[in-house]
Coordinates of C-alpha atoms in Angstrom, one line a residue:
M1 CA 9.1 15.0 -3.2
D2 CA 8.8 16.2 0.4
T3 CA 9.4 13.2 2.6
P4 CA 8.2 11.2 4.5
T5 CA 5.4 10.7 2.0
C6 CA 3.4 8.0 0.2
L7 CA 2.8 7.2 -3.4
L8 CA -0.6 7.4 -5.1
Y9 CA -1.6 3.8 -5.6
S10 CA -3.2 2.9 -8.9
K11 CA -4.2 0.0 -11.1
G12 CA -2.7 0.6 -14.5
G13 CA -2.7 4.3 -13.9
S14 CA -6.2 4.6 -12.5
V15 CA -7.0 5.0 -8.8
P16 CA -9.4 2.2 -7.8
N17 CA -13.1 3.4 -7.7
L18 CA -12.3 6.9 -8.9
S19 CA -12.2 8.7 -12.3
S20 CA -9.1 10.7 -12.9
D21 CA -11.2 13.9 -12.5
V22 CA -12.5 12.9 -9.1
A23 CA -9.1 11.7 -8.0
S24 CA -7.5 15.0 -8.9
K25 CA -9.8 16.9 -6.6
I26 CA -8.7 15.0 -3.5
Q27 CA -6.6 17.4 -1.4
R28 CA -2.9 16.8 -0.7
T29 CA -2.7 14.0 -3.3
P30 CA 0.9 12.8 -3.6
S31 CA 2.8 14.0 -6.6
M32 CA 4.0 10.6 -7.8
M33 CA 1.7 7.7 -8.9
Q34 CA 2.5 4.1 -8.3
V35 CA 1.8 1.7 -11.1
T36 CA 2.2 -2.0 -10.6
T37 CA 3.8 -4.4 -13.2
P38 CA 0.8 -6.9 -13.2
S39 CA -1.6 -4.1 -14.1
V40 CA 0.4 -2.8 -17.2
I41 CA 1.7 -6.1 -18.6
P42 CA -1.4 -6.6 -20.8
S43 CA -0.8 -3.2 -22.4
Q44 CA 2.9 -3.5 -23.2
D45 CA 2.4 -3.9 -27.0
V46 CA 0.2 -0.8 -27.0
L47 CA 2.7 1.2 -25.0
E48 CA 5.5 0.2 -27.3
E49 CA 3.5 1.3 -30.3
L50 CA 2.6 4.6 -28.7
G51 CA 6.3 5.2 -27.7
K52 CA 5.5 8.0 -25.3
G53 CA 5.4 6.1 -22.0
L54 CA 2.7 5.2 -19.6
A55 CA 2.0 8.7 -18.3
S56 CA 1.0 9.9 -21.8
F57 CA -1.0 6.7 -22.4
I58 CA -3.2 7.3 -19.4
G59 CA -3.7 11.0 -20.3
Q60 CA -1.6 12.4 -17.5
P61 CA 1.8 13.3 -19.2
D62 CA 2.9 15.5 -16.3
V63 CA 2.4 12.8 -13.6
P64 CA 5.7 11.1 -12.5
I65 CA 5.3 7.3 -12.5
Y66 CA 6.8 4.9 -10.0
L67 CA 6.8 1.3 -11.4
S68 CA 6.7 -1.5 -8.8
V69 CA 7.3 -5.2 -9.7
Q70 CA 4.6 -6.5 -7.3
D71 CA 1.1 -5.2 -6.4
P72 CA 1.0 -4.4 -2.6
I73 CA -2.8 -5.2 -2.5
S74 CA -2.5 -8.5 -4.4
P75 CA 0.7 -10.3 -3.4
C76 CA 1.6 -13.2 -5.6
P77 CA 1.3 -16.9 -4.4
T78 CA 4.5 -18.4 -3.1
G79 CA 6.5 -21.2 -4.7
Y80 CA 6.5 -20.1 -8.3
N81 CA 9.8 -18.3 -8.8
E82 CA 12.4 -20.2 -10.8
K83 CA 16.1 -20.0 -11.4
N84 CA 16.1 -17.2 -14.0
V85 CA 12.5 -15.8 -13.7
V86 CA 10.2 -14.2 -11.2
S87 CA 6.5 -15.0 -11.4
I88 CA 3.7 -12.4 -11.2
W89 CA 0.0 -12.7 -11.7
S90 CA -1.8 -10.5 -14.2
T91 CA -5.4 -10.5 -15.4
G92 CA -4.7 -13.5 -17.6
G93 CA -2.8 -15.6 -15.1
R94 CA 0.8 -16.3 -14.4
V95 CA 3.6 -14.4 -16.2
K96 CA 7.3 -15.3 -16.0
L97 CA 9.6 -12.3 -15.9
S98 CA 13.3 -12.4 -16.6
P99 CA 15.4 -9.3 -16.0
E100 CA 15.5 -8.8 -19.8
S101 CA 11.8 -9.0 -20.3
Y102 CA 11.1 -6.9 -17.3
M103 CA 13.4 -4.1 -18.5
S104 CA 11.7 -4.2 -21.9
L105 CA 8.4 -3.4 -20.1
V106 CA 10.2 -0.6 -18.1
E107 CA 11.4 1.0 -21.4
S108 CA 7.8 0.9 -22.7
C109 CA 6.5 2.6 -19.5
K110 CA 9.2 5.2 -19.2
P111 CA 8.7 5.7 -15.4
V112 CA 10.5 8.3 -13.4
I113 CA 11.5 5.7 -10.8
F114 CA 11.4 1.9 -11.1
E115 CA 12.3 -1.1 -8.9
A116 CA 14.9 -3.7 -10.0
L117 CA 13.6 -7.2 -10.4
S118 CA 14.1 -9.3 -7.3
D119 CA 13.3 -12.7 -5.8
G120 CA 11.2 -11.9 -2.7
D121 CA 9.6 -15.3 -2.3
T122 CA 10.7 -15.8 1.3
P123 CA 7.6 -16.1 3.5
Q124 CA 7.8 -16.7 7.2
G125 CA 9.4 -20.1 7.9
S126 CA 11.5 -20.2 4.7
S127 CA 14.7 -22.3 5.0
T128 CA 18.1 -20.8 5.1
K129 CA 18.9 -22.3 1.7
R130 CA 15.8 -20.6 0.1
I131 CA 16.7 -17.2 1.7
R132 CA 20.3 -17.4 0.5
K133 CA 19.1 -18.4 -3.0
S134 CA 16.7 -15.4 -3.0
V135 CA 19.4 -13.0 -2.0
D136 CA 21.9 -14.3 -4.6
R137 CA 19.3 -14.1 -7.4
T138 CA 18.3 -10.6 -6.3
V139 CA 21.8 -9.3 -6.6
D140 CA 22.3 -11.0 -10.0
Y141 CA 19.0 -9.6 -11.3
L142 CA 20.1 -6.2 -10.1
D143 CA 23.4 -6.3 -12.0
T144 CA 21.5 -7.2 -15.2
C145 CA 18.9 -4.4 -14.6
I146 CA 21.7 -1.9 -14.0
E147 CA 23.5 -3.0 -17.2
L148 CA 20.3 -2.6 -19.3
W149 CA 19.3 0.6 -17.6
Q150 CA 22.7 2.3 -18.2
S151 CA 22.7 1.3 -21.9
S152 CA 19.1 2.4 -22.5
E153 CA 18.4 5.6 -24.3
K154 CA 14.8 5.6 -23.1
L155 CA 15.7 5.4 -19.4
K156 CA 18.5 8.0 -19.2
T157 CA 16.5 10.2 -16.8
A158 CA 14.9 7.3 -14.8
A159 CA 16.0 6.3 -11.3
L160 CA 16.5 2.7 -10.3
L161 CA 15.9 1.3 -6.8
G162 CA 17.7 -1.8 -5.7
V163 CA 15.6 -4.2 -3.7
V164 CA 16.9 -5.5 -0.3
Q165 CA 15.8 -9.1 0.3
G166 CA 16.8 -11.7 2.9
G167 CA 13.7 -12.8 4.7
D168 CA 14.1 -12.8 8.5
M169 CA 17.8 -13.6 8.5
S170 CA 19.9 -10.7 9.8
S171 CA 23.1 -11.9 8.1
Q172 CA 21.5 -12.2 4.7
R173 CA 19.6 -8.9 5.0
K174 CA 22.8 -7.0 5.9
W175 CA 24.8 -8.7 3.2
C176 CA 22.2 -7.9 0.6
A177 CA 22.0 -4.3 1.7
K178 CA 25.8 -3.9 1.6
E179 CA 26.0 -5.4 -1.9
I180 CA 23.3 -3.2 -3.3
A181 CA 24.8 -0.1 -1.6
K182 CA 28.0 -0.7 -3.6
R183 CA 26.1 -0.4 -6.9
P184 CA 25.0 2.8 -8.7
V185 CA 21.4 2.7 -7.6
S186 CA 19.3 5.8 -6.9
G187 CA 17.7 4.3 -3.8
F188 CA 16.5 1.2 -2.0
M189 CA 13.2 -0.7 -1.7
L190 CA 13.0 -2.7 1.5
D191 CA 10.9 -5.8 0.7
G192 CA 9.4 -8.3 3.1
F193 CA 8.9 -6.1 6.2
H194 CA 5.1 -6.1 6.1
Q195 CA 3.0 -7.5 9.0
G196 CA 3.2 -11.3 9.1
A197 CA 6.4 -11.6 7.2
M198 CA 8.3 -12.2 10.4
E199 CA 7.9 -11.8 14.2
T200 CA 7.0 -8.3 15.2
T201 CA 10.0 -7.8 17.5
A202 CA 12.4 -9.1 14.9
R203 CA 10.8 -7.0 12.2
W204 CA 11.6 -3.6 13.6
S205 CA 15.0 -4.5 15.0
L206 CA 16.0 -6.0 11.6
L207 CA 14.7 -3.0 9.7
K208 CA 16.9 -0.7 11.8
E209 CA 19.9 -3.0 11.2
V210 CA 19.3 -3.0 7.5
L211 CA 18.8 0.8 7.3
G212 CA 22.1 1.2 9.1
E213 CA 23.9 -0.4 6.2
L214 CA 22.3 2.0 3.6
P215 CA 23.4 5.6 2.9
D216 CA 20.8 8.0 4.2
T217 CA 21.4 10.3 1.2
K218 CA 19.4 7.9 -1.0
L219 CA 15.6 7.2 -1.1
R220 CA 14.3 4.4 1.1
M221 CA 11.0 2.8 0.1
L222 CA 8.9 0.5 2.3
P223 CA 5.9 -1.3 0.7
R224 CA 2.9 -2.9 2.4
A225 CA 3.5 -1.2 5.7
G226 CA 0.7 1.3 5.7
R227 CA -0.9 1.0 9.1
P228 CA -0.4 4.3 10.9
D229 CA 1.6 2.8 13.8
D230 CA 3.8 1.0 11.3
V231 CA 4.4 4.2 9.3
L232 CA 5.4 6.1 12.4
K233 CA 7.8 3.3 13.5
A234 CA 9.4 3.1 10.0
V235 CA 9.7 6.9 9.8
E236 CA 11.6 6.9 13.1
R237 CA 14.0 4.4 11.6
G238 CA 14.6 6.4 8.5
V239 CA 12.1 5.3 5.8
D240 CA 11.2 8.0 3.3
V241 CA 8.4 6.6 1.1
F242 CA 5.4 4.3 1.5
D243 CA 2.6 3.1 -0.8
S244 CA -1.0 4.1 -0.2
S245 CA -2.6 0.7 -0.6
F246 CA -3.7 0.7 3.1
P247 CA -6.6 3.2 2.8
L248 CA -7.8 1.3 -0.3
E249 CA -7.8 -2.0 1.6
V250 CA -9.8 -0.2 4.3
T251 CA -12.3 0.8 1.6
N252 CA -12.6 -2.7 0.3
R253 CA -13.7 -3.8 3.8
G254 CA -16.5 -1.2 3.7
C255 CA -14.7 0.8 6.5
A256 CA -13.6 4.4 7.0
L257 CA -10.4 5.7 8.6
V258 CA -11.2 7.6 11.8
F259 CA -7.9 7.7 13.7
K260 CA -6.7 10.9 15.3
F261 CA -3.3 12.5 14.3
E262 CA -3.6 16.2 15.2
Q263 CA -5.2 17.5 18.4
S264 CA -5.9 20.9 17.0
R265 CA -8.0 19.5 14.2
T266 CA -10.0 17.1 16.4
L267 CA -13.5 17.9 17.7
P268 CA -14.1 17.8 21.4
E269 CA -14.9 14.3 22.6
E270 CA -18.5 15.1 23.5
Q271 CA -19.2 16.5 20.0
V272 CA -17.9 13.3 18.4
E273 CA -19.7 10.9 20.7
S274 CA -23.3 12.3 20.6
A275 CA -25.5 13.5 17.8
S276 CA -27.8 16.4 18.7
D277 CA -31.4 16.5 17.6
S278 CA -30.5 19.0 14.9
D279 CA -28.2 16.4 13.3
K280 CA -31.3 14.3 12.5
L281 CA -32.8 14.6 9.1
P282 CA -36.5 15.9 9.0
H283 CA -37.8 12.6 7.7
S284 CA -36.4 10.5 10.6
S285 CA -39.2 8.3 11.6
N286 CA -38.3 7.6 15.2
K287 CA -38.1 10.9 17.1
D288 CA -37.4 9.3 20.4
Q289 CA -34.6 7.0 19.2
K290 CA -31.4 7.2 21.1
P291 CA -28.4 8.8 19.4
A292 CA -26.2 6.4 17.5
Q293 CA -23.2 5.0 19.3
P294 CA -19.9 6.8 19.0
I295 CA -17.1 5.6 16.8
T296 CA -15.1 3.5 19.3
E297 CA -13.5 0.3 18.5
S298 CA -12.4 -2.5 20.8
K299 CA -8.7 -2.2 21.8
N300 CA -8.5 -5.9 21.0
D301 CA -9.3 -5.4 17.3
E302 CA -5.6 -5.8 16.4
V303 CA -4.7 -7.0 13.0
K304 CA -4.0 -10.7 13.1
E305 CA -0.8 -11.9 11.5
T306 CA -1.8 -14.9 9.4
S307 CA -0.7 -16.7 6.4
S308 CA -2.7 -19.0 4.2
Q309 CA -1.6 -22.5 3.8
S310 CA -4.2 -23.6 1.2
E311 CA -3.3 -25.0 -2.2
C312 CA -3.2 -23.2 -5.5
K313 CA -5.0 -25.2 -8.1
N314 CA -4.8 -24.9 -11.9
A315 CA -2.1 -22.2 -11.7
E316 CA 0.8 -24.0 -13.5
V317 CA 1.7 -22.8 -16.9
K318 CA 2.6 -25.0 -19.8
G319 CA 5.7 -23.8 -21.5
D320 CA 7.5 -20.5 -20.9
S321 CA 5.6 -17.3 -20.6
S322 CA 7.1 -14.1 -21.8
I323 CA 6.1 -10.6 -20.8
G324 CA 2.7 -9.7 -22.2
K325 CA 1.9 -13.3 -22.9
T326 CA 0.3 -15.1 -20.0
G327 CA 0.0 -18.8 -19.4
S328 CA -2.8 -20.3 -17.4
Q329 CA -6.1 -18.6 -18.0
S330 CA -7.8 -20.4 -15.1
E331 CA -8.6 -18.7 -11.8
C332 CA -6.1 -19.4 -9.0
K333 CA -8.1 -19.8 -5.8
N334 CA -7.0 -20.1 -2.2
V335 CA -3.3 -19.6 -3.0
E336 CA -0.7 -19.3 -0.3
T337 CA 0.4 -15.7 -0.3
K338 CA 3.7 -14.2 0.9
G339 CA 3.6 -13.4 4.5
D340 CA 0.2 -12.4 5.9
T341 CA -3.2 -11.7 4.5
D342 CA -4.3 -9.5 7.4
S343 CA -4.4 -6.2 5.4
S344 CA -7.1 -7.5 3.1
I345 CA -9.2 -9.4 5.7
E346 CA -8.9 -8.1 9.3
K347 CA -10.2 -4.7 10.4
T348 CA -7.8 -2.6 12.3
V349 CA -8.3 -0.2 15.3
Y350 CA -7.9 2.8 13.0
E351 CA -11.1 2.3 11.1
V352 CA -14.8 1.8 11.6
N353 CA -17.1 -0.6 9.8
L354 CA -19.9 1.5 8.3
K355 CA -21.9 -1.6 7.4
D356 CA -22.7 -2.0 11.1
S357 CA -26.4 -1.6 11.9
R358 CA -25.6 1.1 14.6
F359 CA -25.0 3.6 11.7
F360 CA -28.4 2.9 10.2
D361 CA -29.8 6.3 11.3
D362 CA -26.5 8.1 12.3
F363 CA -26.8 11.4 10.4
R364 CA -23.4 12.8 11.3
P365 CA -20.5 13.0 8.8
V366 CA -18.2 9.9 8.5
L367 CA -15.6 11.8 10.5
P368 CA -16.8 15.1 12.2
G369 CA -14.4 17.9 11.3
C370 CA -13.1 16.2 8.1
S371 CA -13.1 18.5 5.0
C372 CA -13.3 15.8 2.3
Y373 CA -16.2 15.7 -0.2
C374 CA -17.7 12.6 1.5
C375 CA -17.8 14.1 5.0
Q376 CA -19.0 17.5 3.8
N377 CA -21.9 16.2 1.8
H378 CA -23.0 12.8 3.1
T379 CA -23.7 11.0 6.4
R380 CA -22.8 7.7 8.0
A381 CA -26.4 6.5 7.5
Y382 CA -26.1 7.1 3.8
I383 CA -22.9 5.2 3.5
N384 CA -24.4 2.4 5.6
H385 CA -27.3 2.3 3.1
L386 CA -25.1 2.3 0.1
L387 CA -22.9 -0.5 1.5
N388 CA -25.8 -2.7 2.5
T389 CA -27.5 -2.3 -0.8
K390 CA -24.2 -3.0 -2.6
E391 CA -24.1 0.3 -4.5
L392 CA -20.8 1.1 -6.2
L393 CA -21.1 4.7 -4.9
A394 CA -20.3 3.5 -1.4
H395 CA -16.7 2.6 -2.4
V396 CA -16.3 5.8 -4.4
L397 CA -17.2 7.9 -1.4
L398 CA -15.2 5.8 1.1
T399 CA -12.1 6.0 -1.3
I400 CA -12.4 9.8 -1.3
H401 CA -12.5 10.0 2.4
N402 CA -9.9 7.4 3.2
L403 CA -7.3 8.8 0.8
H404 CA -8.0 12.3 2.0
H405 CA -7.5 11.3 5.6
Y406 CA -4.4 9.2 4.8
F407 CA -2.7 11.9 2.8
R408 CA -3.4 14.5 5.5
F409 CA -1.8 12.0 8.0
F410 CA 1.5 12.2 6.0
E411 CA 1.3 15.9 5.9
A412 CA 0.9 15.9 9.7
I413 CA 4.0 13.7 10.0
R414 CA 6.0 16.2 8.0
E415 CA 4.6 19.1 10.0
A416 CA 5.4 17.4 13.3
I417 CA 9.0 16.7 12.3
A418 CA 9.4 20.3 11.2
K419 CA 7.9 21.7 14.5
G420 CA 9.6 19.1 16.8
T421 CA 6.3 17.6 17.9
Y422 CA 6.7 14.1 16.4
E423 CA 6.5 12.4 19.8
H424 CA 3.2 14.1 20.4
L425 CA 1.9 12.8 17.1
V426 CA 3.0 9.3 17.9
K427 CA 1.2 9.5 21.2
L428 CA -2.0 10.6 19.5
V429 CA -2.0 7.8 17.0
N430 CA -1.1 5.2 19.7
E431 CA -4.1 6.2 21.7
E432 CA -6.2 4.3 19.2
R433 CA -4.6 1.0 20.2

């Protein structure tokens, strides 16, 4: 992989809202697909029977798979990890994963890269005791995963990433990083650095400290940090790989990414801000209507760092659950999640809400100058209509645009680094704030 880059986020090997054929036509799609453990647990028995791995099972045998323990879009509720198991939530409810049961699933999936099991249940405000326990368990789980990985015939060519935990405690973060760096891992996953996990100032200074303890010759993965400004800050500090859950969360809000990241590909401001008469469709009923308002968002539309404190009801499991066998079948509502819930609720300054009535008769592309299928063939007014009539096609088209724009953003980052224009790129993106 050329880095910095992002993974292609999927649910069980399928990009949300898109068929594999449509997804394959998106330009600059990342070469590696991310598959989350909660999305494949129900299919473990089938994968074992097939014996060819997840890539073959989903009909894409040549696609390299990255297997992550948690789902960046659907973080698990806090307070359910136990001494020897980590809890995740699948379609049937809670599943308890031990290092042994998790590695059994890894063998069934045969990924190119996979994360070690870890205890990341350290939301903001966690006690020192809880954080230390999290780090100790994480290192112990890693040792077990390494032993099983090295003895597995099915995982000889797979790469293992050690997970750095430690909450917002510098001493625990650095100790965990040093311990993991001593072990024969192929890279590192830096968990718990998403927005809301800790204070913003501490977040970036701590990330820099932790990366300083890790060899820069090995891969560094940072999940749940997909906002453009977060990506740029992390790249500056040495992160290589991100997930692509952010543009899909934007889609789920009925929004479209419109932030600038390359001056040469941006239309003049006057072209973006006003629609000419020729942009109006022939059947527009109001010839004298004023042009739709430009895409400009309030500078105060910052993402709020929040964390739910509500209760999780009916989520306890009677007896032990093993991989592939879930416990509670009841729906867990209003659970307290790790860190923040801003990414799935609050709109950012990098997107525009196409449900807004001002786009009712705006017949320009979603983003003028964009070459994606959505922008080349449809208008803001049409997306507005689809969203407000709750048509599934709205999310299909928004997913195409948002992924296209996001993948192009990462290409622009690599180009800027190669050309020595990275500071200019940062300035362009920060203008949106």
